């Protein structure tokens, strides 16, 4: 009633009232683990309310039901919203918004669930009934809470003000490899899985197997701390926690497993995979030399890949020595004089000049995939024999699945958030590629968990 304006606020702000309301419900469910209240809780919750909560906890324990207090909160709210006669004009509206918040954080009991859902459905579907929109939103929040467990971080002042103004969503920035930006509409109960699905749909990926190969990472401290989000984590919970630690946090979208065939018809998908693979290739992590020697054919192959990288930047002029040194791994660039690289790249630029930047990235993808041809002639799932570019058939002599296949190196640069990932091949090569990729992934996870001391990691395993 304080929140609805029908009872004195006792000096508490709107956010303090909401936090107290949510914390009391959390306290009842976890009371054995909160025998000593912190100073904030003591200031927000009157001592008589603590005693009442403890009494309710004992009663709940005796009957084997831990959700009675939350059921009580739901019932009290519905009572206030039914035939509301308050003199405050916005009392009922604020009550519905409080119910909207409660449904996002706490589930009711299984006994109350069908009645609560029925009430919300009637309120949202009855012709001419007020508050149909927010009643429908409450129903959606409650259903998601039963699926994902409910949010656990109270809304900050900005989110609460937005909800009280009738705004229940925000535009959240997600960064693809290469700094490609995508804004996704995030609602109060949006979880990481829903964002992954939306971004995958934009890339033309609709199968469950393909979607499971992608993940979202929270990055703080200028890229020094990176952790993967559990797919059931609420985005606004993550954002609220991150803002308290680092206002310059970012959320990265990356591919982490590479077993499904690459999709070359979608421009965003090609750009995303291209930008994620390219750093590893430029560092030489995808190159394997026989006895440390480079054949003439391999020199031409690397020159072709350099020309494609140059064209992918929408350049049509001949690349300079400095640019070629960035396109070709340093150990390989030193294998012949710089001017020789320029001469070879000039020849290939004449061939790739008619291509668009997207076609150049697409062709580079085809060529790298064709270079994964195993000794028995089979092709890996990254491109598939049917998808291989005709010109790639003669480019199968440069091995790209070596000791550093699928390496991950996490730096402050957006493109290095995750490396090429784990690339599956056939036969013995596939086995060792997966094993080595797993070893490197273990190293990545070790570094990702290093952020635990600065940012609570709530992975639900």
Tab-separated table of C-alpha atoms in Angstrom:
chain	number	residue	atom	x	y	z
A	1	UNK	CA	0.000	0.000	0.000
A	2	UNK	CA	2.963	2.308	0.502
A	3	UNK	CA	3.959	1.798	-3.108
A	4	UNK	CA	0.420	2.413	-4.327
A	5	UNK	CA	0.237	5.642	-2.307
A	6	UNK	CA	-2.487	4.434	0.076
A	7	UNK	CA	-0.186	4.306	3.105
A	8	UNK	CA	2.484	6.721	4.408
A	9	UNK	CA	5.914	6.083	2.898
A	10	UNK	CA	7.654	6.643	6.284
A	11	UNK	CA	10.467	8.469	4.537
A	12	UNK	CA	11.279	5.595	2.168
A	13	UNK	CA	11.833	6.257	-1.510
A	14	UNK	CA	9.970	4.395	-4.233
A	15	UNK	CA	12.991	2.208	-4.950
A	16	UNK	CA	13.528	1.405	-1.261
A	17	UNK	CA	9.927	0.259	-0.948
A	18	UNK	CA	10.274	-2.033	-3.980
A	19	UNK	CA	13.612	-3.405	-2.756
A	20	UNK	CA	12.155	-4.087	0.689
A	21	UNK	CA	9.144	-5.806	-0.875
A	22	UNK	CA	11.363	-8.061	-2.987
A	23	UNK	CA	13.913	-8.714	-0.234
A	24	UNK	CA	11.286	-9.772	2.282
A	25	UNK	CA	10.094	-12.440	-0.145
A	26	UNK	CA	13.680	-13.532	-0.812
A	27	UNK	CA	14.368	-13.597	2.935
A	28	UNK	CA	11.546	-16.011	3.617
A	29	UNK	CA	12.717	-18.458	0.993
A	30	UNK	CA	16.345	-18.367	2.134
A	31	UNK	CA	15.891	-17.613	5.837
A	32	UNK	CA	18.210	-20.402	7.122
A	33	UNK	CA	21.049	-18.739	5.193
A	34	UNK	CA	20.283	-15.218	6.502
A	35	UNK	CA	20.314	-15.586	10.262
A	36	UNK	CA	22.142	-12.285	10.607
A	37	UNK	CA	20.649	-9.441	8.574
A	38	UNK	CA	23.014	-6.937	7.009
A	39	UNK	CA	22.802	-3.260	7.933
A	40	UNK	CA	20.835	-2.384	4.809
A	41	UNK	CA	18.189	-5.000	5.548
A	42	UNK	CA	17.945	-3.893	9.186
A	43	UNK	CA	17.362	-0.324	8.057
A	44	UNK	CA	14.730	-1.260	5.462
A	45	UNK	CA	12.796	-3.984	7.305
A	46	UNK	CA	11.208	-3.112	10.676
A	47	UNK	CA	11.988	-5.598	13.422
A	48	UNK	CA	8.343	-6.611	13.780
A	49	UNK	CA	8.315	-7.566	10.107
A	50	UNK	CA	11.378	-9.761	10.659
A	51	UNK	CA	9.617	-11.537	13.535
A	52	UNK	CA	6.530	-12.012	11.406
A	53	UNK	CA	8.701	-13.326	8.567
A	54	UNK	CA	10.409	-15.776	10.898
A	55	UNK	CA	7.044	-16.968	12.213
A	56	UNK	CA	5.866	-17.455	8.645
A	57	UNK	CA	9.054	-19.354	7.873
A	58	UNK	CA	8.490	-21.738	10.779
A	59	UNK	CA	4.896	-22.258	9.721
A	60	UNK	CA	5.999	-22.896	6.138
A	61	UNK	CA	8.590	-25.418	7.305
A	62	UNK	CA	6.017	-27.333	9.349
A	63	UNK	CA	3.706	-27.773	6.364
A	64	UNK	CA	6.548	-28.393	3.915
A	65	UNK	CA	5.746	-25.352	1.738
A	66	UNK	CA	8.235	-22.495	1.208
A	67	UNK	CA	6.158	-20.282	-1.082
A	68	UNK	CA	3.326	-19.240	1.254
A	69	UNK	CA	4.747	-15.789	1.835
A	70	UNK	CA	4.997	-15.163	-1.878
A	71	UNK	CA	1.456	-16.453	-2.329
A	72	UNK	CA	0.429	-13.999	0.391
A	73	UNK	CA	2.128	-11.173	-1.511
A	74	UNK	CA	0.297	-12.093	-4.713
A	75	UNK	CA	-3.062	-12.407	-2.935
A	76	UNK	CA	-2.658	-9.087	-1.122
A	77	UNK	CA	-1.813	-7.354	-4.388
A	78	UNK	CA	-4.788	-8.892	-6.200
A	79	UNK	CA	-7.005	-7.870	-3.294
A	80	UNK	CA	-5.839	-4.265	-3.643
A	81	UNK	CA	-6.398	-4.350	-7.408
A	82	UNK	CA	-9.911	-5.808	-7.198
A	83	UNK	CA	-12.620	-3.132	-6.878
A	84	UNK	CA	-10.006	-0.562	-5.865
A	85	UNK	CA	-11.714	2.435	-4.210
A	86	UNK	CA	-8.605	4.425	-3.332
A	87	UNK	CA	-8.764	8.192	-3.502
A	88	UNK	CA	-5.425	8.144	-5.295
A	89	UNK	CA	-6.032	8.279	-9.038
A	90	UNK	CA	-2.958	6.201	-9.868
A	91	UNK	CA	-3.283	3.686	-7.026
A	92	UNK	CA	-4.565	0.846	-9.190
A	93	UNK	CA	-2.084	1.536	-11.960
A	94	UNK	CA	0.854	1.485	-9.518
A	95	UNK	CA	-0.497	-1.730	-8.023
A	96	UNK	CA	-0.473	-3.402	-11.422
A	97	UNK	CA	3.101	-2.255	-11.980
A	98	UNK	CA	4.131	-3.670	-8.630
A	99	UNK	CA	2.492	-6.963	-9.620
A	100	UNK	CA	4.448	-6.781	-12.882
A	101	UNK	CA	7.684	-6.497	-10.869
A	102	UNK	CA	6.733	-9.269	-8.433
A	103	UNK	CA	5.909	-11.664	-11.288
A	104	UNK	CA	9.357	-11.071	-12.775
A	105	UNK	CA	11.135	-12.039	-9.554
A	106	UNK	CA	9.079	-14.639	-7.672
A	107	UNK	CA	6.945	-17.567	-8.687
A	108	UNK	CA	3.841	-18.478	-6.760
A	109	UNK	CA	3.013	-21.960	-5.507
A	110	UNK	CA	1.712	-24.633	-7.841
A	111	UNK	CA	-1.580	-24.462	-5.936
A	112	UNK	CA	-2.064	-20.759	-6.640
A	113	UNK	CA	-0.612	-20.838	-10.148
A	114	UNK	CA	-3.732	-21.852	-12.156
A	115	UNK	CA	-5.923	-19.348	-10.308
A	116	UNK	CA	-3.417	-16.534	-10.699
A	117	UNK	CA	-2.943	-17.221	-14.402
A	118	UNK	CA	-6.703	-17.427	-14.909
A	119	UNK	CA	-7.173	-14.060	-13.212
A	120	UNK	CA	-4.468	-12.443	-15.353
A	121	UNK	CA	-5.873	-13.975	-18.540
A	122	UNK	CA	-9.350	-12.702	-17.776
A	123	UNK	CA	-7.999	-9.233	-17.024
A	124	UNK	CA	-6.069	-9.134	-20.287
A	125	UNK	CA	-8.760	-10.581	-22.562
A	126	UNK	CA	-12.008	-9.186	-21.242
A	127	UNK	CA	-13.442	-6.680	-23.674
A	128	UNK	CA	-13.282	-3.140	-22.352
A	129	UNK	CA	-11.403	-4.129	-19.169
A	130	UNK	CA	-8.799	-1.603	-17.986
A	131	UNK	CA	-5.108	-2.460	-17.743
A	132	UNK	CA	-5.319	-5.212	-20.365
A	133	UNK	CA	-1.777	-4.571	-21.604
A	134	UNK	CA	-0.033	-4.741	-18.243
A	135	UNK	CA	-2.145	-7.739	-17.205
A	136	UNK	CA	-0.858	-9.588	-20.272
A	137	UNK	CA	2.721	-8.524	-19.416
A	138	UNK	CA	2.269	-9.829	-15.851
A	139	UNK	CA	1.131	-13.173	-17.241
A	140	UNK	CA	4.186	-13.363	-19.522
A	141	UNK	CA	6.532	-12.473	-16.658
A	142	UNK	CA	5.037	-15.138	-14.402
A	143	UNK	CA	5.331	-17.825	-17.073
A	144	UNK	CA	8.975	-16.936	-17.687
A	145	UNK	CA	9.666	-16.964	-13.963
A	146	UNK	CA	8.427	-20.548	-13.791
A	147	UNK	CA	10.713	-21.460	-16.705
A	148	UNK	CA	13.900	-19.564	-15.808
A	149	UNK	CA	13.593	-19.147	-12.046
A	150	UNK	CA	12.953	-15.407	-11.840
A	151	UNK	CA	15.243	-12.418	-11.661
A	152	UNK	CA	17.454	-12.047	-8.604
A	153	UNK	CA	18.911	-8.520	-8.840
A	154	UNK	CA	16.485	-5.758	-7.757
A	155	UNK	CA	15.854	-3.115	-10.439
A	156	UNK	CA	18.117	-0.083	-10.282
A	157	UNK	CA	16.708	3.435	-10.163
A	158	UNK	CA	16.795	3.867	-13.941
A	159	UNK	CA	14.928	0.629	-14.636
A	160	UNK	CA	12.371	1.330	-11.922
A	161	UNK	CA	11.677	4.821	-13.264
A	162	UNK	CA	11.197	3.372	-16.738
A	163	UNK	CA	8.754	0.746	-15.461
A	164	UNK	CA	6.784	3.336	-13.496
A	165	UNK	CA	6.576	5.428	-16.667
A	166	UNK	CA	5.109	2.453	-18.534
A	167	UNK	CA	8.297	1.513	-20.417
A	168	UNK	CA	9.238	-2.122	-19.984
A	169	UNK	CA	12.034	-2.499	-22.541
A	170	UNK	CA	15.353	-0.974	-23.569
A	171	UNK	CA	17.713	-1.219	-26.509
A	172	UNK	CA	20.840	-3.160	-25.515
A	173	UNK	CA	24.006	-3.123	-27.593
A	174	UNK	CA	25.657	-6.429	-28.543
A	175	UNK	CA	29.021	-6.485	-30.319
A	176	UNK	CA	29.844	-8.988	-33.058
A	177	UNK	CA	33.464	-9.768	-34.031
A	178	UNK	CA	35.010	-6.871	-35.894
A	179	UNK	CA	33.014	-4.315	-33.921
A	180	UNK	CA	29.733	-4.936	-35.792
A	181	UNK	CA	26.942	-3.507	-33.641
A	182	UNK	CA	23.504	-4.926	-33.134
A	183	UNK	CA	20.841	-3.448	-30.832
A	184	UNK	CA	18.311	-5.886	-29.382
A	185	UNK	CA	15.076	-4.977	-27.620
A	186	UNK	CA	15.457	-6.249	-24.047
A	187	UNK	CA	12.376	-6.631	-21.843
A	188	UNK	CA	12.216	-7.073	-18.075
A	189	UNK	CA	12.462	-10.874	-18.293
A	190	UNK	CA	14.569	-11.359	-21.430
A	191	UNK	CA	17.189	-14.094	-20.961
A	192	UNK	CA	20.434	-14.697	-22.843
A	193	UNK	CA	18.949	-17.592	-24.825
A	194	UNK	CA	16.319	-15.333	-26.379
A	195	UNK	CA	18.973	-12.839	-27.472
A	196	UNK	CA	21.094	-15.607	-28.990
A	197	UNK	CA	18.062	-16.906	-30.900
A	198	UNK	CA	17.188	-13.446	-32.229
A	199	UNK	CA	20.741	-12.762	-33.400
A	200	UNK	CA	21.011	-16.221	-34.963
A	201	UNK	CA	17.716	-15.704	-36.808
A	202	UNK	CA	19.136	-12.488	-38.225
A	203	UNK	CA	22.063	-14.545	-39.546
A	204	UNK	CA	19.690	-17.053	-41.136
A	205	UNK	CA	20.250	-19.759	-38.502
A	206	UNK	CA	17.077	-21.457	-37.292
A	207	UNK	CA	18.040	-24.948	-36.137
A	208	UNK	CA	18.635	-25.746	-32.483
A	209	UNK	CA	22.010	-27.346	-33.298
A	210	UNK	CA	23.249	-24.144	-34.958
A	211	UNK	CA	21.968	-21.857	-32.193
A	212	UNK	CA	23.710	-23.922	-29.507
A	213	UNK	CA	27.084	-23.033	-31.048
A	214	UNK	CA	26.795	-19.371	-30.051
A	215	UNK	CA	27.148	-17.570	-26.726
A	216	UNK	CA	27.120	-14.119	-25.148
A	217	UNK	CA	30.053	-12.848	-23.098
A	218	UNK	CA	30.113	-10.102	-20.478
A	219	UNK	CA	33.266	-8.002	-20.795
A	220	UNK	CA	34.450	-5.575	-18.126
A	221	UNK	CA	37.645	-3.771	-17.175
A	222	UNK	CA	38.441	-2.859	-20.799
A	223	UNK	CA	38.391	-6.446	-21.968
A	224	UNK	CA	40.502	-7.846	-19.133
A	225	UNK	CA	37.610	-9.728	-17.522
A	226	UNK	CA	35.468	-11.933	-19.752
A	227	UNK	CA	32.836	-14.428	-18.694
A	228	UNK	CA	30.229	-16.377	-20.677
A	229	UNK	CA	26.604	-15.921	-19.735
A	230	UNK	CA	24.487	-18.871	-18.802
A	231	UNK	CA	21.669	-19.045	-21.340
A	232	UNK	CA	19.092	-18.783	-18.530
A	233	UNK	CA	20.556	-15.565	-17.107
A	234	UNK	CA	18.422	-12.447	-17.278
A	235	UNK	CA	20.083	-9.750	-19.371
A	236	UNK	CA	18.936	-6.900	-17.117
A	237	UNK	CA	20.285	-8.724	-14.052
A	238	UNK	CA	23.652	-8.988	-15.767
A	239	UNK	CA	23.541	-5.350	-16.892
A	240	UNK	CA	22.587	-4.077	-13.437
A	241	UNK	CA	25.467	-5.931	-11.796
A	242	UNK	CA	27.931	-4.920	-14.491
A	243	UNK	CA	27.060	-1.222	-14.287
A	244	UNK	CA	27.902	-1.260	-10.585
A	245	UNK	CA	31.378	-2.616	-11.377
A	246	UNK	CA	32.184	-0.990	-14.715
A	247	UNK	CA	29.923	1.511	-16.461
A	248	UNK	CA	31.824	0.813	-19.686
A	249	UNK	CA	30.926	-2.891	-19.773
A	250	UNK	CA	29.990	-4.549	-23.052
A	251	UNK	CA	28.225	-7.702	-24.229
A	252	UNK	CA	29.877	-9.715	-26.995
A	253	UNK	CA	28.237	-12.265	-29.269
A	254	UNK	CA	30.570	-15.023	-30.443
A	255	UNK	CA	30.570	-18.466	-31.983
A	256	UNK	CA	32.186	-20.926	-29.557
A	257	UNK	CA	31.733	-24.307	-31.287
A	258	UNK	CA	32.346	-25.026	-34.981
A	259	UNK	CA	30.661	-28.260	-36.004
A	260	UNK	CA	27.738	-27.046	-38.148
A	261	UNK	CA	28.243	-26.078	-41.777
A	262	UNK	CA	28.965	-22.412	-42.413
A	263	UNK	CA	26.210	-20.418	-44.101
A	264	UNK	CA	27.508	-18.353	-47.015
A	265	UNK	CA	24.221	-16.907	-48.275
A	266	UNK	CA	23.699	-14.546	-45.315
A	267	UNK	CA	25.910	-11.441	-45.404
A	268	UNK	CA	25.850	-10.848	-41.628
A	269	UNK	CA	26.748	-14.480	-40.955
A	270	UNK	CA	29.679	-14.353	-43.375
A	271	UNK	CA	30.955	-11.065	-41.893
A	272	UNK	CA	30.635	-12.391	-38.347
A	273	UNK	CA	32.516	-15.637	-39.000
A	274	UNK	CA	35.095	-13.848	-41.159
A	275	UNK	CA	35.914	-11.328	-38.430
A	276	UNK	CA	36.148	-14.047	-35.792
A	277	UNK	CA	38.429	-16.349	-37.793
A	278	UNK	CA	40.646	-13.661	-39.316
A	279	UNK	CA	42.675	-12.723	-36.179
A	280	UNK	CA	43.705	-16.346	-35.681
A	281	UNK	CA	44.711	-16.667	-39.328
A	282	UNK	CA	46.720	-13.431	-39.256
A	283	UNK	CA	48.585	-14.637	-36.172
A	284	UNK	CA	49.532	-17.858	-37.928
A	285	UNK	CA	47.438	-20.076	-35.682
A	286	UNK	CA	45.838	-21.775	-38.689
A	287	UNK	CA	49.043	-22.414	-40.633
A	288	UNK	CA	51.185	-25.545	-40.459
A	289	UNK	CA	54.439	-25.834	-42.386
A	290	UNK	CA	56.205	-29.015	-43.334
A	291	UNK	CA	59.652	-28.874	-41.715
A	292	UNK	CA	59.336	-25.103	-41.481
A	293	UNK	CA	59.488	-24.627	-45.258
A	294	UNK	CA	57.009	-22.850	-47.522
A	295	UNK	CA	56.483	-24.104	-51.067
A	296	UNK	CA	55.902	-21.819	-54.069
A	297	UNK	CA	52.291	-22.937	-54.191
A	298	UNK	CA	51.798	-22.003	-50.542
A	299	UNK	CA	53.316	-18.572	-51.183
A	300	UNK	CA	50.724	-18.016	-53.917
A	301	UNK	CA	47.941	-19.300	-51.698
A	302	UNK	CA	48.836	-16.897	-48.915
A	303	UNK	CA	49.146	-14.058	-51.433
A	304	UNK	CA	45.656	-14.855	-52.680
A	305	UNK	CA	44.283	-14.793	-49.133
A	306	UNK	CA	46.024	-11.455	-48.552
A	307	UNK	CA	44.438	-10.029	-51.708
A	308	UNK	CA	41.006	-11.212	-50.557
A	309	UNK	CA	41.486	-9.564	-47.160
A	310	UNK	CA	42.450	-6.343	-48.914
A	311	UNK	CA	39.377	-6.475	-51.159
A	312	UNK	CA	37.162	-7.301	-48.175
A	313	UNK	CA	38.053	-3.832	-46.885
A	314	UNK	CA	36.635	-2.419	-50.163
A	315	UNK	CA	40.125	-1.559	-51.433
A	316	UNK	CA	40.950	-1.883	-55.127
A	317	UNK	CA	44.526	-0.581	-55.114
A	318	UNK	CA	47.600	-2.773	-54.647
A	319	UNK	CA	48.307	-3.402	-50.941
A	320	UNK	CA	51.467	-1.872	-49.495
A	321	UNK	CA	54.207	-3.787	-47.743
A	322	UNK	CA	52.880	-2.623	-44.388
A	323	UNK	CA	49.361	-3.812	-45.223
A	324	UNK	CA	50.636	-7.188	-46.433
A	325	UNK	CA	52.559	-7.621	-43.189
A	326	UNK	CA	49.201	-7.338	-41.383
A	327	UNK	CA	47.421	-9.778	-43.701
A	328	UNK	CA	50.117	-12.469	-43.472
A	329	UNK	CA	51.410	-14.008	-40.240
A	330	UNK	CA	54.762	-12.473	-39.266
A	331	UNK	CA	56.763	-15.763	-39.297
A	332	UNK	CA	55.508	-16.496	-42.824
A	333	UNK	CA	55.931	-12.944	-44.093
A	334	UNK	CA	59.655	-13.186	-43.353
A	335	UNK	CA	60.021	-16.259	-45.558
A	336	UNK	CA	60.551	-14.136	-48.684
A	337	UNK	CA	61.471	-10.506	-49.503
A	338	UNK	CA	58.658	-7.957	-48.980
A	339	UNK	CA	58.776	-6.818	-52.609
A	340	UNK	CA	58.129	-10.370	-53.738
A	341	UNK	CA	54.956	-10.403	-51.637
A	342	UNK	CA	53.863	-7.163	-53.319
A	343	UNK	CA	54.437	-8.619	-56.786
A	344	UNK	CA	52.442	-11.748	-56.023
A	345	UNK	CA	49.635	-9.815	-54.320
A	346	UNK	CA	49.380	-7.478	-57.335
A	347	UNK	CA	48.729	-10.433	-59.618
A	348	UNK	CA	45.948	-11.736	-57.369
A	349	UNK	CA	44.402	-8.281	-56.912
A	350	UNK	CA	43.625	-8.246	-60.623
A	351	UNK	CA	41.613	-11.442	-60.137
A	352	UNK	CA	39.685	-10.352	-57.014
A	353	UNK	CA	39.055	-6.731	-58.031
A	354	UNK	CA	35.618	-7.496	-59.609
A	355	UNK	CA	34.424	-8.995	-56.308
A	356	UNK	CA	32.387	-7.043	-53.779
A	357	UNK	CA	33.675	-6.942	-50.169
A	358	UNK	CA	31.022	-9.500	-49.205
A	359	UNK	CA	32.045	-11.796	-52.061
A	360	UNK	CA	35.686	-11.450	-51.037
A	361	UNK	CA	34.895	-12.507	-47.473
A	362	UNK	CA	32.743	-15.314	-48.799
A	363	UNK	CA	35.495	-16.591	-51.101
A	364	UNK	CA	38.109	-16.389	-48.347
A	365	UNK	CA	35.798	-18.516	-46.186
A	366	UNK	CA	35.443	-21.067	-48.986
A	367	UNK	CA	39.201	-21.231	-49.475
A	368	UNK	CA	40.000	-21.665	-45.803
A	369	UNK	CA	37.381	-24.407	-45.542
A	370	UNK	CA	38.764	-26.180	-48.610
A	371	UNK	CA	42.222	-26.091	-47.064
A	372	UNK	CA	40.872	-28.322	-44.270
A	373	UNK	CA	40.666	-31.218	-46.718
A	374	UNK	CA	41.843	-34.327	-44.921
A	375	UNK	CA	44.259	-36.862	-46.282
A	376	UNK	CA	41.425	-39.177	-47.365
A	377	UNK	CA	39.857	-36.441	-49.488
A	378	UNK	CA	36.789	-35.811	-47.294
A	379	UNK	CA	35.809	-32.270	-46.388
A	380	UNK	CA	34.987	-30.790	-42.996
A	381	UNK	CA	31.539	-29.503	-42.110
A	382	UNK	CA	32.609	-25.834	-42.268
A	383	UNK	CA	31.797	-25.635	-45.956
A	384	UNK	CA	30.876	-29.041	-47.265
A	385	UNK	CA	31.835	-30.460	-50.621
A	386	UNK	CA	28.684	-29.122	-52.231
A	387	UNK	CA	29.385	-25.565	-51.061
A	388	UNK	CA	33.041	-25.364	-52.002
A	389	UNK	CA	34.026	-22.640	-54.435
A	390	UNK	CA	35.246	-24.065	-57.812
A	391	UNK	CA	38.525	-22.182	-57.559
A	392	UNK	CA	39.144	-23.740	-54.167
A	393	UNK	CA	39.586	-27.218	-55.632
A	394	UNK	CA	43.241	-26.521	-56.475
A	395	UNK	CA	43.946	-24.834	-53.132
A	396	UNK	CA	44.158	-27.826	-50.865
A	397	UNK	CA	47.872	-27.952	-50.154
A	398	UNK	CA	48.101	-25.416	-47.323
A	399	UNK	CA	47.168	-27.207	-44.075
A	400	UNK	CA	45.229	-25.070	-41.656
A	401	UNK	CA	44.407	-27.537	-38.898
A	402	UNK	CA	47.503	-27.631	-36.747
A	403	UNK	CA	48.587	-27.470	-33.117
A	404	UNK	CA	46.962	-24.077	-32.679
A	405	UNK	CA	43.693	-24.855	-34.423
A	406	UNK	CA	40.825	-23.003	-32.870
A	407	UNK	CA	43.000	-20.875	-30.612
A	408	UNK	CA	41.460	-18.273	-28.327
A	409	UNK	CA	43.219	-15.079	-27.349
A	410	UNK	CA	41.291	-12.541	-25.320
A	411	UNK	CA	42.484	-8.951	-25.563
A	412	UNK	CA	40.882	-5.542	-25.424
A	413	UNK	CA	40.050	-5.718	-29.148
A	414	UNK	CA	36.488	-6.682	-30.048
A	415	UNK	CA	37.594	-9.025	-32.814
A	416	UNK	CA	39.654	-11.104	-30.400
A	417	UNK	CA	36.869	-11.924	-27.965
A	418	UNK	CA	36.972	-15.510	-29.142
A	419	UNK	CA	39.166	-17.266	-31.634
A	420	UNK	CA	38.238	-19.639	-34.389
A	421	UNK	CA	36.704	-22.008	-31.863
A	422	UNK	CA	36.682	-25.771	-32.240
A	423	UNK	CA	36.817	-26.943	-35.868
A	424	UNK	CA	35.691	-30.491	-36.584
A	425	UNK	CA	37.500	-32.517	-39.237
A	426	UNK	CA	37.257	-36.160	-40.249
A	427	UNK	CA	39.294	-39.169	-39.135
A	428	UNK	CA	42.320	-38.747	-36.899
A	429	UNK	CA	42.641	-35.069	-37.816
A	430	UNK	CA	39.132	-34.438	-36.471
A	431	UNK	CA	39.948	-36.182	-33.203
A	432	UNK	CA	43.128	-34.223	-32.518
A	433	UNK	CA	41.576	-30.956	-33.664
A	434	UNK	CA	38.768	-31.385	-31.133
A	435	UNK	CA	41.171	-32.400	-28.357
A	436	UNK	CA	43.477	-29.448	-28.966
A	437	UNK	CA	40.520	-27.098	-29.254
A	438	UNK	CA	39.232	-28.360	-25.904
A	439	UNK	CA	42.628	-27.721	-24.295
A	440	UNK	CA	42.614	-24.134	-25.511
A	441	UNK	CA	38.986	-23.713	-24.432
A	442	UNK	CA	39.990	-24.858	-20.934
A	443	UNK	CA	42.552	-22.072	-20.832
A	444	UNK	CA	39.905	-19.583	-21.907
A	445	UNK	CA	37.493	-20.705	-19.185
A	446	UNK	CA	40.248	-20.347	-16.602
A	447	UNK	CA	40.788	-16.748	-17.665
A	448	UNK	CA	37.036	-16.084	-17.815
A	449	UNK	CA	36.536	-17.223	-14.233
A	450	UNK	CA	39.232	-14.793	-13.065
A	451	UNK	CA	36.563	-12.067	-13.031
A	452	UNK	CA	34.649	-13.731	-10.195
A	453	UNK	CA	36.223	-11.550	-7.485
A	454	UNK	CA	35.202	-8.366	-9.300
A	455	UNK	CA	31.865	-9.448	-10.729
A	456	UNK	CA	29.730	-12.179	-9.122
A	457	UNK	CA	29.421	-15.069	-11.512
A	458	UNK	CA	25.975	-16.624	-11.239
A	459	UNK	CA	26.268	-19.506	-13.631
A	460	UNK	CA	23.594	-22.051	-12.869
A	461	UNK	CA	25.306	-25.368	-13.443
